[in-house]
């Protein structure tokens, strides 16, 4: 992982700005390649063998893509995996044809095939990319990377800007990725929970810092199913953005929960003393352990910097009138201990045993997988409200493509912009957004085994 300095970054961006002026055909020929292929990675400690992975450019994580807000990102995706694949640019309010959903916005790119992604980046923030075909297997094998969109101006000054991609691997005793992808037990329970946690593919990620240094930490949960509960030790600061989108004002950092695919941007100051270590800690039922360590050497300045201001807002339209908004309800059912008797699958009513035989164990509004009819069809620019009820015994992280939404509480207060929301069992959450992006968009659980076994629907914006 590189951590570019701001000056270095601006120089690098001059090249990107010129590239945006080239006509499309020329861009396609000159597009940098994003190459999905097999590789080896040192995920486990040195006494273990290296792990065979699938990775973008053969590495875990894939290359960190950086561009500037308002620029275009162009990548020729080259598939050298043994399976068809595609690339989804998670959280980007992207044009529909570039959304990377195999079987919906494009055909999966076959082994040996190529697909040109070329799209605008309307929002600054912390985003990421991953496959959207057999995602539960392909992400578990290591296919993901960060996509960082730099603010045009007005970003708070920091000494260091680090991306921390958190993952949860299920490894065998010889440190290989366990197969059994999409096992029925994982589908019906909390998904594929692993036994080895890494940051940026490293089980003991650490870096050197100085006391009172100010860091922007961009945390991304790239795990298939694990929900991370995080705290810091020896670092103090603020949450400044969630799922890429700036908060109206920085929130003091306390405990932070990240469902699969969620992001948080932190601005933190190193408070630990010279010779000590500061940590990002994953809080577990049985205590907690450090997932990232910061060794303090030297003192950057005698005192902390002043509190940062908010990041500049992204150009997301404000919600329209919530009273007259177009509405839909989404009832989430199924899973172990869920008591789901039957549901529609492939146009036919099936009981739970028949569904399970087809690998489906969840339903939205009585239907497993997507039907031909969208959950809701909205006119361009309309405000949409969806009331989602988690009538299952499990938490779920619901993700909407192509838009960011806000949670609307019963008293009318609205939450920050997000693209994924964690729902606890028996919870009802209402979300609202402006349907300003034409096309067909997925709404699904980002616990990948759940998505693969029924928790998937779609919306149409016309
Ligand atoms: Cu991050 Cu539909 O996915
Ligand atoms: Cu789920």
CSV table of C-alpha atoms and ligand atoms in Angstrom, one decimal:
chain,number,residue,atom,x,y,z
A,1,UNK,CA,0.0,0.0,0.0
A,2,UNK,CA,1.4,3.3,-0.9
A,3,UNK,CA,0.4,6.4,0.9
A,4,UNK,CA,0.9,9.2,-1.5
A,5,UNK,CA,1.7,12.7,-0.2
A,6,UNK,CA,-0.7,15.4,-1.2
A,7,UNK,CA,1.9,17.0,-3.5
A,8,UNK,CA,2.8,13.7,-5.2
A,9,UNK,CA,-0.9,13.1,-5.7
A,10,UNK,CA,-1.6,16.4,-7.4
A,11,UNK,CA,1.2,15.9,-9.8
A,12,UNK,CA,-0.1,12.4,-10.6
A,13,UNK,CA,-3.5,13.8,-11.3
A,14,UNK,CA,-2.4,16.1,-14.1
A,15,UNK,CA,-1.9,13.0,-16.2
A,16,UNK,CA,-5.4,11.8,-15.4
A,17,UNK,CA,-7.0,15.2,-16.2
A,18,UNK,CA,-5.5,15.1,-19.7
A,19,UNK,CA,-6.7,11.6,-20.3
A,20,UNK,CA,-10.3,12.7,-19.8
A,21,UNK,CA,-10.0,14.8,-23.0
A,22,UNK,CA,-9.3,11.8,-25.2
A,23,UNK,CA,-12.1,10.3,-27.3
A,24,UNK,CA,-13.6,7.1,-26.0
A,25,UNK,CA,-12.0,4.8,-28.6
A,26,UNK,CA,-8.5,6.1,-27.9
A,27,UNK,CA,-9.2,5.8,-24.1
A,28,UNK,CA,-10.2,2.2,-24.6
A,29,UNK,CA,-6.9,1.4,-26.3
A,30,UNK,CA,-4.9,3.2,-23.8
A,31,UNK,CA,-6.9,2.2,-20.8
A,32,UNK,CA,-4.8,0.8,-18.0
A,33,UNK,CA,-5.5,-2.9,-17.4
A,34,UNK,CA,-7.1,-4.3,-14.3
A,35,UNK,CA,-6.1,-7.9,-14.5
A,36,UNK,CA,-8.0,-10.5,-12.4
A,37,UNK,CA,-5.8,-13.6,-12.0
A,38,UNK,CA,-4.6,-16.2,-9.6
A,39,UNK,CA,-1.7,-15.4,-7.3
A,40,UNK,CA,0.1,-16.1,-4.0
A,41,UNK,CA,-0.1,-13.9,-0.9
A,42,UNK,CA,1.5,-13.9,2.5
A,43,UNK,CA,-1.7,-13.8,4.5
A,44,UNK,CA,-0.8,-16.1,7.3
A,45,UNK,CA,2.2,-15.8,9.6
A,46,UNK,CA,5.7,-16.7,8.2
A,47,UNK,CA,5.7,-20.3,9.7
A,48,UNK,CA,2.8,-21.1,7.3
A,49,UNK,CA,2.9,-21.5,3.5
A,50,UNK,CA,1.8,-18.6,1.2
A,51,UNK,CA,-1.9,-18.7,0.3
A,52,UNK,CA,-3.2,-19.2,-3.2
A,53,UNK,CA,-5.5,-16.4,-3.9
A,54,UNK,CA,-7.5,-14.7,-6.7
A,55,UNK,CA,-6.6,-11.1,-7.0
A,56,UNK,CA,-6.8,-8.0,-9.1
A,57,UNK,CA,-3.3,-7.8,-10.7
A,58,UNK,CA,-2.7,-11.0,-8.7
A,59,UNK,CA,-2.5,-9.2,-5.3
A,60,UNK,CA,-4.5,-8.9,-2.1
A,61,UNK,CA,-5.8,-6.3,-1.9
A,62,UNK,CA,-5.9,-5.3,-5.6
A,63,UNK,CA,-4.2,-2.1,-6.7
A,64,UNK,CA,-5.4,1.0,-4.8
A,65,UNK,CA,-7.1,3.2,-7.5
A,66,UNK,CA,-6.9,6.9,-6.9
A,67,UNK,CA,-8.6,9.6,-8.9
A,68,UNK,CA,-9.9,13.1,-8.4
A,69,UNK,CA,-13.5,14.0,-8.0
A,70,UNK,CA,-15.0,14.9,-11.4
A,71,UNK,CA,-12.5,12.9,-13.3
A,72,UNK,CA,-13.3,9.7,-15.2
A,73,UNK,CA,-11.9,6.3,-14.2
A,74,UNK,CA,-11.0,4.0,-17.1
A,75,UNK,CA,-9.9,0.4,-16.7
A,76,UNK,CA,-9.8,-2.4,-19.2
A,77,UNK,CA,-10.8,-5.4,-17.1
A,78,UNK,CA,-9.0,-8.5,-18.2
A,79,UNK,CA,-10.4,-11.8,-16.8
A,80,UNK,CA,-7.8,-14.5,-16.3
A,81,UNK,CA,-9.7,-16.3,-13.7
A,82,UNK,CA,-11.2,-19.8,-14.2
A,83,UNK,CA,-14.7,-18.3,-13.9
A,84,UNK,CA,-16.7,-15.5,-15.5
A,85,UNK,CA,-16.4,-12.3,-13.6
A,86,UNK,CA,-17.3,-8.6,-13.5
A,87,UNK,CA,-16.3,-5.5,-11.6
A,88,UNK,CA,-18.7,-3.5,-9.4
A,89,UNK,CA,-17.6,-0.1,-8.2
A,90,UNK,CA,-19.2,-0.1,-4.9
A,91,UNK,CA,-20.7,3.1,-3.7
A,92,UNK,CA,-20.0,5.1,-6.9
A,93,UNK,CA,-23.1,6.9,-8.2
A,94,UNK,CA,-22.3,5.4,-11.5
A,95,UNK,CA,-23.9,5.3,-14.9
A,96,UNK,CA,-26.0,2.1,-15.0
A,97,UNK,CA,-24.1,0.3,-17.8
A,98,UNK,CA,-20.9,0.5,-15.8
A,99,UNK,CA,-22.3,-0.9,-12.6
A,100,UNK,CA,-20.8,-4.3,-13.2
A,101,UNK,CA,-23.7,-6.5,-12.2
A,102,UNK,CA,-23.3,-9.7,-14.2
A,103,UNK,CA,-26.6,-10.8,-15.7
A,104,UNK,CA,-28.2,-7.4,-15.3
A,105,UNK,CA,-26.1,-4.4,-16.4
A,106,UNK,CA,-23.7,-6.6,-18.5
A,107,UNK,CA,-22.9,-10.2,-19.3
A,108,UNK,CA,-20.2,-11.7,-17.1
A,109,UNK,CA,-16.8,-11.4,-18.7
A,110,UNK,CA,-15.7,-15.0,-19.6
A,111,UNK,CA,-12.2,-16.3,-18.9
A,112,UNK,CA,-9.9,-14.7,-21.3
A,113,UNK,CA,-12.4,-11.9,-22.0
A,114,UNK,CA,-12.1,-8.2,-21.6
A,115,UNK,CA,-14.5,-5.4,-20.6
A,116,UNK,CA,-13.9,-1.7,-20.7
A,117,UNK,CA,-15.1,0.3,-17.6
A,118,UNK,CA,-15.1,4.0,-18.2
A,119,UNK,CA,-17.2,6.2,-15.9
A,120,UNK,CA,-17.3,9.6,-14.1
A,121,UNK,CA,-16.6,10.0,-10.4
A,122,UNK,CA,-19.2,12.5,-9.1
A,123,UNK,CA,-18.4,12.1,-5.4
A,124,UNK,CA,-15.2,12.3,-3.4
A,125,UNK,CA,-14.6,9.7,-0.7
A,126,UNK,CA,-13.7,6.1,0.1
A,127,UNK,CA,-15.1,3.5,-2.3
A,128,UNK,CA,-14.1,0.1,-3.4
A,129,UNK,CA,-14.4,-2.5,-6.1
A,130,UNK,CA,-15.2,-6.1,-6.2
A,131,UNK,CA,-16.7,-8.8,-8.5
A,132,UNK,CA,-20.4,-9.1,-9.0
A,133,UNK,CA,-20.6,-12.7,-10.2
A,134,UNK,CA,-20.4,-15.6,-7.8
A,135,UNK,CA,-19.4,-12.8,-5.4
A,136,UNK,CA,-19.5,-15.1,-2.4
A,137,UNK,CA,-16.7,-17.2,-3.8
A,138,UNK,CA,-14.7,-14.6,-5.7
A,139,UNK,CA,-14.4,-12.1,-2.8
A,140,UNK,CA,-13.6,-14.9,-0.4
A,141,UNK,CA,-10.7,-15.8,-2.7
A,142,UNK,CA,-9.3,-12.2,-2.4
A,143,UNK,CA,-10.8,-10.2,-5.3
A,144,UNK,CA,-11.3,-6.6,-4.0
A,145,UNK,CA,-9.5,-3.3,-3.9
A,146,UNK,CA,-9.9,0.3,-2.8
A,147,UNK,CA,-11.1,3.2,-5.0
A,148,UNK,CA,-10.2,6.5,-3.4
A,149,UNK,CA,-11.7,9.7,-4.9
A,150,UNK,CA,-9.8,12.7,-3.7
A,151,UNK,CA,-11.7,15.9,-2.9
A,152,UNK,CA,-11.3,18.7,-5.4
A,153,UNK,CA,-10.5,21.2,-2.7
A,154,UNK,CA,-11.1,21.7,1.0
A,155,UNK,CA,-10.0,18.4,2.4
A,156,UNK,CA,-8.6,18.7,6.0
A,157,UNK,CA,-4.9,18.7,6.1
A,158,UNK,CA,-3.4,15.4,7.4
A,159,UNK,CA,0.1,14.0,7.8
A,160,UNK,CA,-0.9,10.5,6.6
A,161,UNK,CA,-3.7,9.1,4.5
A,162,UNK,CA,-4.1,5.3,4.9
A,163,UNK,CA,-6.6,2.9,3.5
A,164,UNK,CA,-7.3,-0.1,5.8
A,165,UNK,CA,-9.2,-2.9,4.0
A,166,UNK,CA,-10.4,-5.3,6.7
A,167,UNK,CA,-11.0,-8.9,5.7
A,168,UNK,CA,-12.0,-12.1,7.3
A,169,UNK,CA,-10.6,-15.3,5.7
A,170,UNK,CA,-11.6,-18.9,6.3
A,171,UNK,CA,-8.3,-20.7,6.1
A,172,UNK,CA,-7.4,-24.3,6.3
A,173,UNK,CA,-4.6,-25.6,8.6
A,174,UNK,CA,-2.0,-25.1,5.8
A,175,UNK,CA,-3.2,-21.5,5.3
A,176,UNK,CA,-5.2,-22.2,2.1
A,177,UNK,CA,-8.6,-20.7,1.4
A,178,UNK,CA,-11.1,-23.2,2.6
A,179,UNK,CA,-13.5,-24.3,-0.1
A,180,UNK,CA,-17.2,-25.0,0.6
A,181,UNK,CA,-18.1,-21.5,-0.8
A,182,UNK,CA,-21.8,-20.9,-0.4
A,183,UNK,CA,-22.3,-23.8,1.9
A,184,UNK,CA,-25.9,-24.2,2.9
A,185,UNK,CA,-25.1,-23.8,6.6
A,186,UNK,CA,-23.4,-20.4,5.9
A,187,UNK,CA,-26.3,-19.3,3.7
A,188,UNK,CA,-28.9,-20.0,6.4
A,189,UNK,CA,-26.9,-18.6,9.3
A,190,UNK,CA,-24.6,-15.6,9.5
A,191,UNK,CA,-22.7,-16.2,6.2
A,192,UNK,CA,-19.2,-17.3,5.7
A,193,UNK,CA,-17.5,-16.2,8.9
A,194,UNK,CA,-13.7,-16.8,8.8
A,195,UNK,CA,-10.9,-17.6,11.3
A,196,UNK,CA,-8.2,-15.1,10.2
A,197,UNK,CA,-8.5,-11.3,10.0
A,198,UNK,CA,-6.2,-9.2,7.9
A,199,UNK,CA,-5.8,-5.5,7.1
A,200,UNK,CA,-4.6,-4.9,3.5
A,201,UNK,CA,-4.0,-8.7,3.3
A,202,UNK,CA,-1.7,-8.7,6.3
A,203,UNK,CA,-2.5,-10.4,9.6
A,204,UNK,CA,-0.2,-8.1,11.5
A,205,UNK,CA,-0.5,-4.8,9.7
A,206,UNK,CA,1.5,-2.0,11.3
A,207,UNK,CA,3.1,1.3,10.5
A,208,UNK,CA,5.3,3.8,12.1
A,209,UNK,CA,3.9,7.2,13.2
A,210,UNK,CA,4.9,10.1,15.4
A,211,UNK,CA,3.1,11.4,18.4
A,212,UNK,CA,0.5,14.0,17.6
A,213,UNK,CA,0.6,13.1,13.9
A,214,UNK,CA,-2.8,13.5,12.3
A,215,UNK,CA,-4.0,10.6,10.1
A,216,UNK,CA,-6.9,10.0,7.8
A,217,UNK,CA,-7.8,6.4,8.1
A,218,UNK,CA,-10.2,5.0,5.5
A,219,UNK,CA,-11.7,1.8,6.9
A,220,UNK,CA,-13.4,-0.6,4.5
A,221,UNK,CA,-15.1,-3.9,5.5
A,222,UNK,CA,-14.4,-6.3,2.6
A,223,UNK,CA,-15.4,-9.4,4.5
A,224,UNK,CA,-18.1,-11.7,3.1
A,225,UNK,CA,-20.2,-11.6,6.2
A,226,UNK,CA,-18.3,-10.5,9.4
A,227,UNK,CA,-19.6,-7.4,11.1
A,228,UNK,CA,-16.7,-5.5,12.6
A,229,UNK,CA,-17.0,-3.6,15.9
A,230,UNK,CA,-14.0,-1.4,16.2
A,231,UNK,CA,-12.4,0.8,18.8
A,232,UNK,CA,-9.0,2.6,18.9
A,233,UNK,CA,-6.4,2.7,21.6
A,234,UNK,CA,-3.9,5.6,21.7
A,235,UNK,CA,-5.7,7.4,18.9
A,236,UNK,CA,-8.3,10.1,19.3
A,237,UNK,CA,-10.4,11.8,16.8
A,238,UNK,CA,-13.5,11.9,14.7
A,239,UNK,CA,-15.6,10.0,12.1
A,240,UNK,CA,-15.8,12.4,9.1
A,241,UNK,CA,-17.5,10.3,6.5
A,242,UNK,CA,-19.5,7.1,6.2
A,243,UNK,CA,-19.8,5.0,3.0
A,244,UNK,CA,-17.8,7.7,1.2
A,245,UNK,CA,-20.2,10.5,2.1
A,246,UNK,CA,-19.0,13.3,4.4
A,247,UNK,CA,-20.9,13.8,7.6
A,248,UNK,CA,-22.4,17.3,8.1
A,249,UNK,CA,-20.1,17.7,11.1
A,250,UNK,CA,-17.4,15.4,12.4
A,251,UNK,CA,-18.6,13.0,15.1
A,252,UNK,CA,-16.3,12.2,18.0
A,253,UNK,CA,-14.9,8.7,17.5
A,254,UNK,CA,-16.1,6.1,19.9
A,255,UNK,CA,-17.1,2.6,19.0
A,256,UNK,CA,-17.7,2.0,15.3
A,257,UNK,CA,-19.7,-0.8,13.7
A,258,UNK,CA,-19.0,-1.7,10.1
A,259,UNK,CA,-21.3,-4.1,8.3
A,260,UNK,CA,-19.9,-5.9,5.2
A,261,UNK,CA,-19.1,-3.3,2.5
A,262,UNK,CA,-19.5,-0.3,4.8
A,263,UNK,CA,-16.8,2.3,5.1
A,264,UNK,CA,-15.8,5.0,7.6
A,265,UNK,CA,-13.3,7.8,7.2
A,266,UNK,CA,-11.6,8.7,10.4
A,267,UNK,CA,-9.4,11.7,11.3
A,268,UNK,CA,-7.4,10.7,14.3
A,269,UNK,CA,-4.4,12.1,16.2
A,270,UNK,CA,-1.7,9.9,17.6
A,271,UNK,CA,-2.0,10.2,21.4
A,272,UNK,CA,0.2,7.3,22.5
A,273,UNK,CA,3.6,8.2,23.8
A,274,UNK,CA,6.9,7.6,22.0
A,275,UNK,CA,8.0,4.0,22.3
A,276,UNK,CA,4.3,2.9,22.8
A,277,UNK,CA,1.9,1.5,20.2
A,278,UNK,CA,-1.5,2.7,19.2
A,279,UNK,CA,-4.1,0.3,17.8
A,280,UNK,CA,-7.3,-0.2,15.9
A,281,UNK,CA,-9.0,-3.0,17.9
A,282,UNK,CA,-11.7,-5.4,16.8
A,283,UNK,CA,-14.0,-5.9,19.7
A,284,UNK,CA,-15.2,-9.5,20.1
A,285,UNK,CA,-17.4,-11.2,22.7
A,286,UNK,CA,-14.2,-12.7,24.2
A,287,UNK,CA,-12.4,-9.4,24.5
A,288,UNK,CA,-10.6,-7.7,21.6
A,289,UNK,CA,-7.5,-7.8,19.5
A,290,UNK,CA,-5.5,-5.4,17.5
A,291,UNK,CA,-6.1,-5.5,13.7
A,292,UNK,CA,-3.8,-2.6,13.0
A,293,UNK,CA,-0.8,-1.3,15.0
A,294,UNK,CA,0.9,2.1,15.0
A,295,UNK,CA,4.4,2.2,16.5
A,296,UNK,CA,5.1,5.7,17.9
A,297,UNK,CA,8.6,7.0,17.1
A,298,UNK,CA,9.3,10.7,17.5
A,299,UNK,CA,7.0,13.6,18.1
A,300,UNK,CA,5.5,15.4,15.2
A,301,UNK,CA,4.5,18.5,17.1
A,302,UNK,CA,4.2,19.6,20.7
A,303,UNK,CA,0.4,19.5,20.8
A,304,UNK,CA,-2.6,18.2,18.9
A,305,UNK,CA,-3.9,20.1,15.9
A,306,UNK,CA,-7.2,21.9,16.2
A,307,UNK,CA,-10.3,19.9,15.5
A,308,UNK,CA,-11.0,19.4,11.8
A,309,UNK,CA,-13.9,20.9,9.9
A,310,UNK,CA,-16.3,18.8,7.9
A,311,UNK,CA,-15.3,17.4,4.5
A,312,UNK,CA,-16.8,19.3,1.6
A,313,UNK,CA,-20.2,17.9,0.8
A,314,UNK,CA,-20.8,15.8,-2.3
A,315,UNK,CA,-23.4,16.8,-4.9
A,316,UNK,CA,-26.2,14.5,-3.8
A,317,UNK,CA,-29.6,16.1,-4.3
A,318,UNK,CA,-31.6,16.9,-1.1
A,319,UNK,CA,-34.6,14.6,-0.3
A,320,UNK,CA,-37.9,15.9,-1.6
A,321,UNK,CA,-41.2,15.9,0.3
A,322,UNK,CA,-41.3,12.6,2.3
A,323,UNK,CA,-45.1,12.8,2.6
A,324,UNK,CA,-45.7,12.5,-1.1
A,325,UNK,CA,-42.7,10.2,-1.8
A,326,UNK,CA,-43.2,7.0,-3.7
A,327,UNK,CA,-43.3,4.1,-1.2
A,328,UNK,CA,-42.5,0.5,-1.0
A,329,UNK,CA,-42.3,-2.1,1.8
A,330,UNK,CA,-39.7,-4.8,2.0
A,331,UNK,CA,-40.3,-7.7,4.4
A,332,UNK,CA,-37.2,-9.8,5.0
A,333,UNK,CA,-37.8,-13.4,5.9
A,334,UNK,CA,-36.2,-16.8,6.1
A,335,UNK,CA,-32.9,-18.2,7.4
A,336,UNK,CA,-32.3,-20.5,10.3
A,337,UNK,CA,-34.8,-20.1,13.1
A,338,UNK,CA,-36.8,-17.8,10.8
A,339,UNK,CA,-39.9,-20.0,10.5
A,340,UNK,CA,-40.3,-19.3,6.7
A,341,UNK,CA,-42.7,-21.9,5.4
A,342,UNK,CA,-42.7,-21.3,1.6
A,343,UNK,CA,-41.8,-18.6,-1.0
A,344,UNK,CA,-41.9,-18.0,-4.7
A,345,UNK,CA,-38.8,-19.1,-6.6
A,346,UNK,CA,-38.5,-19.0,-10.4
A,347,UNK,CA,-42.2,-18.3,-10.6
A,348,UNK,CA,-43.3,-21.2,-8.5
A,349,UNK,CA,-44.4,-21.6,-4.9
A,350,UNK,CA,-41.9,-23.8,-3.0
A,351,UNK,CA,-41.8,-25.1,0.5
A,352,UNK,CA,-38.6,-24.5,2.5
A,353,UNK,CA,-37.2,-28.0,1.8
A,354,UNK,CA,-37.5,-27.5,-1.9
A,355,UNK,CA,-36.0,-24.1,-1.7
A,356,UNK,CA,-33.1,-25.3,0.4
A,357,UNK,CA,-32.4,-28.0,-2.2
A,358,UNK,CA,-32.1,-25.1,-4.7
A,359,UNK,CA,-29.8,-23.2,-2.3
A,360,UNK,CA,-32.4,-20.6,-1.4
A,361,UNK,CA,-33.3,-19.9,2.2
A,362,UNK,CA,-34.4,-16.2,2.3
A,363,UNK,CA,-37.2,-14.2,0.7
A,364,UNK,CA,-38.1,-10.6,0.2
A,365,UNK,CA,-41.9,-10.0,0.2
A,366,UNK,CA,-42.4,-13.8,-0.1
A,367,UNK,CA,-40.0,-14.1,-3.1
A,368,UNK,CA,-36.6,-15.7,-3.2
A,369,UNK,CA,-34.2,-14.1,-5.8
A,370,UNK,CA,-35.3,-11.3,-8.1
A,371,UNK,CA,-38.5,-11.5,-10.0
A,372,UNK,CA,-39.3,-9.8,-13.3
A,373,UNK,CA,-41.0,-7.0,-11.6
A,374,UNK,CA,-39.0,-4.4,-9.7
A,375,UNK,CA,-39.7,-3.7,-6.0
A,376,UNK,CA,-40.5,-0.2,-7.1
A,377,UNK,CA,-40.4,1.8,-10.3
A,378,UNK,CA,-39.6,5.5,-9.8
A,379,UNK,CA,-39.7,8.4,-12.2
A,380,UNK,CA,-36.3,10.2,-12.5
A,381,UNK,CA,-35.9,12.7,-9.7
A,382,UNK,CA,-38.7,11.3,-7.5
A,383,UNK,CA,-38.1,10.8,-3.8
A,384,UNK,CA,-38.5,7.1,-2.8
A,385,UNK,CA,-39.1,5.7,0.6
A,386,UNK,CA,-38.6,2.0,1.4
A,387,UNK,CA,-39.6,0.6,4.8
A,388,UNK,CA,-37.6,-2.6,5.4
A,389,UNK,CA,-38.5,-5.0,8.1
A,390,UNK,CA,-36.0,-7.6,9.3
A,391,UNK,CA,-38.3,-10.5,10.2
A,392,UNK,CA,-35.4,-12.9,10.6
A,393,UNK,CA,-33.2,-14.1,13.4
A,394,UNK,CA,-30.1,-12.5,11.8
A,395,UNK,CA,-28.6,-9.1,11.2
A,396,UNK,CA,-28.4,-8.0,7.5
A,397,UNK,CA,-26.4,-5.2,5.8
A,398,UNK,CA,-28.7,-3.9,3.0
A,399,UNK,CA,-27.0,-2.3,0.1
A,400,UNK,CA,-28.5,-0.1,-2.6
A,401,UNK,CA,-26.7,0.3,-6.0
A,402,UNK,CA,-26.4,3.6,-7.8
A,403,UNK,CA,-27.7,5.9,-5.0
A,404,UNK,CA,-27.0,6.9,-1.5
A,405,UNK,CA,-29.9,7.0,0.9
A,406,UNK,CA,-30.8,8.4,4.4
A,407,UNK,CA,-32.5,6.6,7.2
A,408,UNK,CA,-35.8,8.2,8.1
A,409,UNK,CA,-36.9,7.8,11.7
A,410,UNK,CA,-40.5,7.8,12.9
A,411,UNK,CA,-40.2,11.4,14.1
A,412,UNK,CA,-39.0,12.5,10.7
A,413,UNK,CA,-35.3,13.0,11.6
A,414,UNK,CA,-33.0,11.8,8.8
A,415,UNK,CA,-29.6,10.1,9.2
A,416,UNK,CA,-26.4,10.5,7.2
A,417,UNK,CA,-26.0,9.4,3.5
A,418,UNK,CA,-25.1,5.8,3.3
A,419,UNK,CA,-25.1,3.0,0.7
A,420,UNK,CA,-25.4,0.1,3.1
A,421,UNK,CA,-27.3,-0.1,6.4
A,422,UNK,CA,-27.1,-2.7,9.1
A,423,UNK,CA,-30.4,-4.0,10.3
A,424,UNK,CA,-30.8,-5.9,13.5
A,425,UNK,CA,-33.3,-8.7,13.9
A,426,UNK,CA,-36.9,-7.5,14.3
A,427,UNK,CA,-35.9,-4.0,13.3
A,428,UNK,CA,-37.8,-1.9,10.8
A,429,UNK,CA,-35.7,0.7,9.0
A,430,UNK,CA,-37.1,3.2,6.6
A,431,UNK,CA,-34.7,4.7,4.0
A,432,UNK,CA,-35.3,7.5,1.5
A,433,UNK,CA,-33.4,8.7,-1.5
A,434,UNK,CA,-33.8,10.8,-4.6
A,435,UNK,CA,-34.0,8.4,-7.6
A,436,UNK,CA,-31.8,10.6,-9.8
A,437,UNK,CA,-29.9,7.8,-11.6
A,438,UNK,CA,-31.7,6.1,-14.5
A,439,UNK,CA,-31.5,2.3,-14.8
A,440,UNK,CA,-32.1,-0.9,-13.0
A,441,UNK,CA,-30.5,-1.1,-9.6
A,442,UNK,CA,-30.0,-3.9,-7.1
A,443,UNK,CA,-31.0,-3.7,-3.5
A,444,UNK,CA,-29.5,-6.7,-1.6
A,445,UNK,CA,-28.0,-8.0,1.5
A,446,UNK,CA,-24.2,-7.6,1.4
A,447,UNK,CA,-23.7,-10.7,3.4
A,448,UNK,CA,-22.7,-12.5,0.3
A,449,UNK,CA,-24.1,-15.9,1.2
A,450,UNK,CA,-27.4,-14.3,1.9
A,451,UNK,CA,-27.5,-12.4,-1.4
A,452,UNK,CA,-26.8,-15.7,-3.1
A,453,UNK,CA,-29.6,-17.5,-1.4
A,454,UNK,CA,-32.5,-15.1,-2.0
A,455,UNK,CA,-31.9,-11.7,-0.4
A,456,UNK,CA,-31.9,-9.8,-3.7
A,457,UNK,CA,-34.3,-7.4,-5.3
A,458,UNK,CA,-34.1,-4.5,-7.8
A,459,UNK,CA,-35.5,-1.1,-8.5
A,460,UNK,CA,-36.1,0.7,-11.8
A,461,UNK,CA,-35.6,4.4,-12.3
A,462,UNK,CA,-37.1,5.7,-15.6
B,1,LIG,CU1,-20.7,-4.2,-3.0
B,1,LIG,CU2,-24.2,-5.4,-5.1
B,1,LIG,O1,-22.4,-4.9,-4.1
B,2,LIG,CU1,-28.2,-10.8,5.2
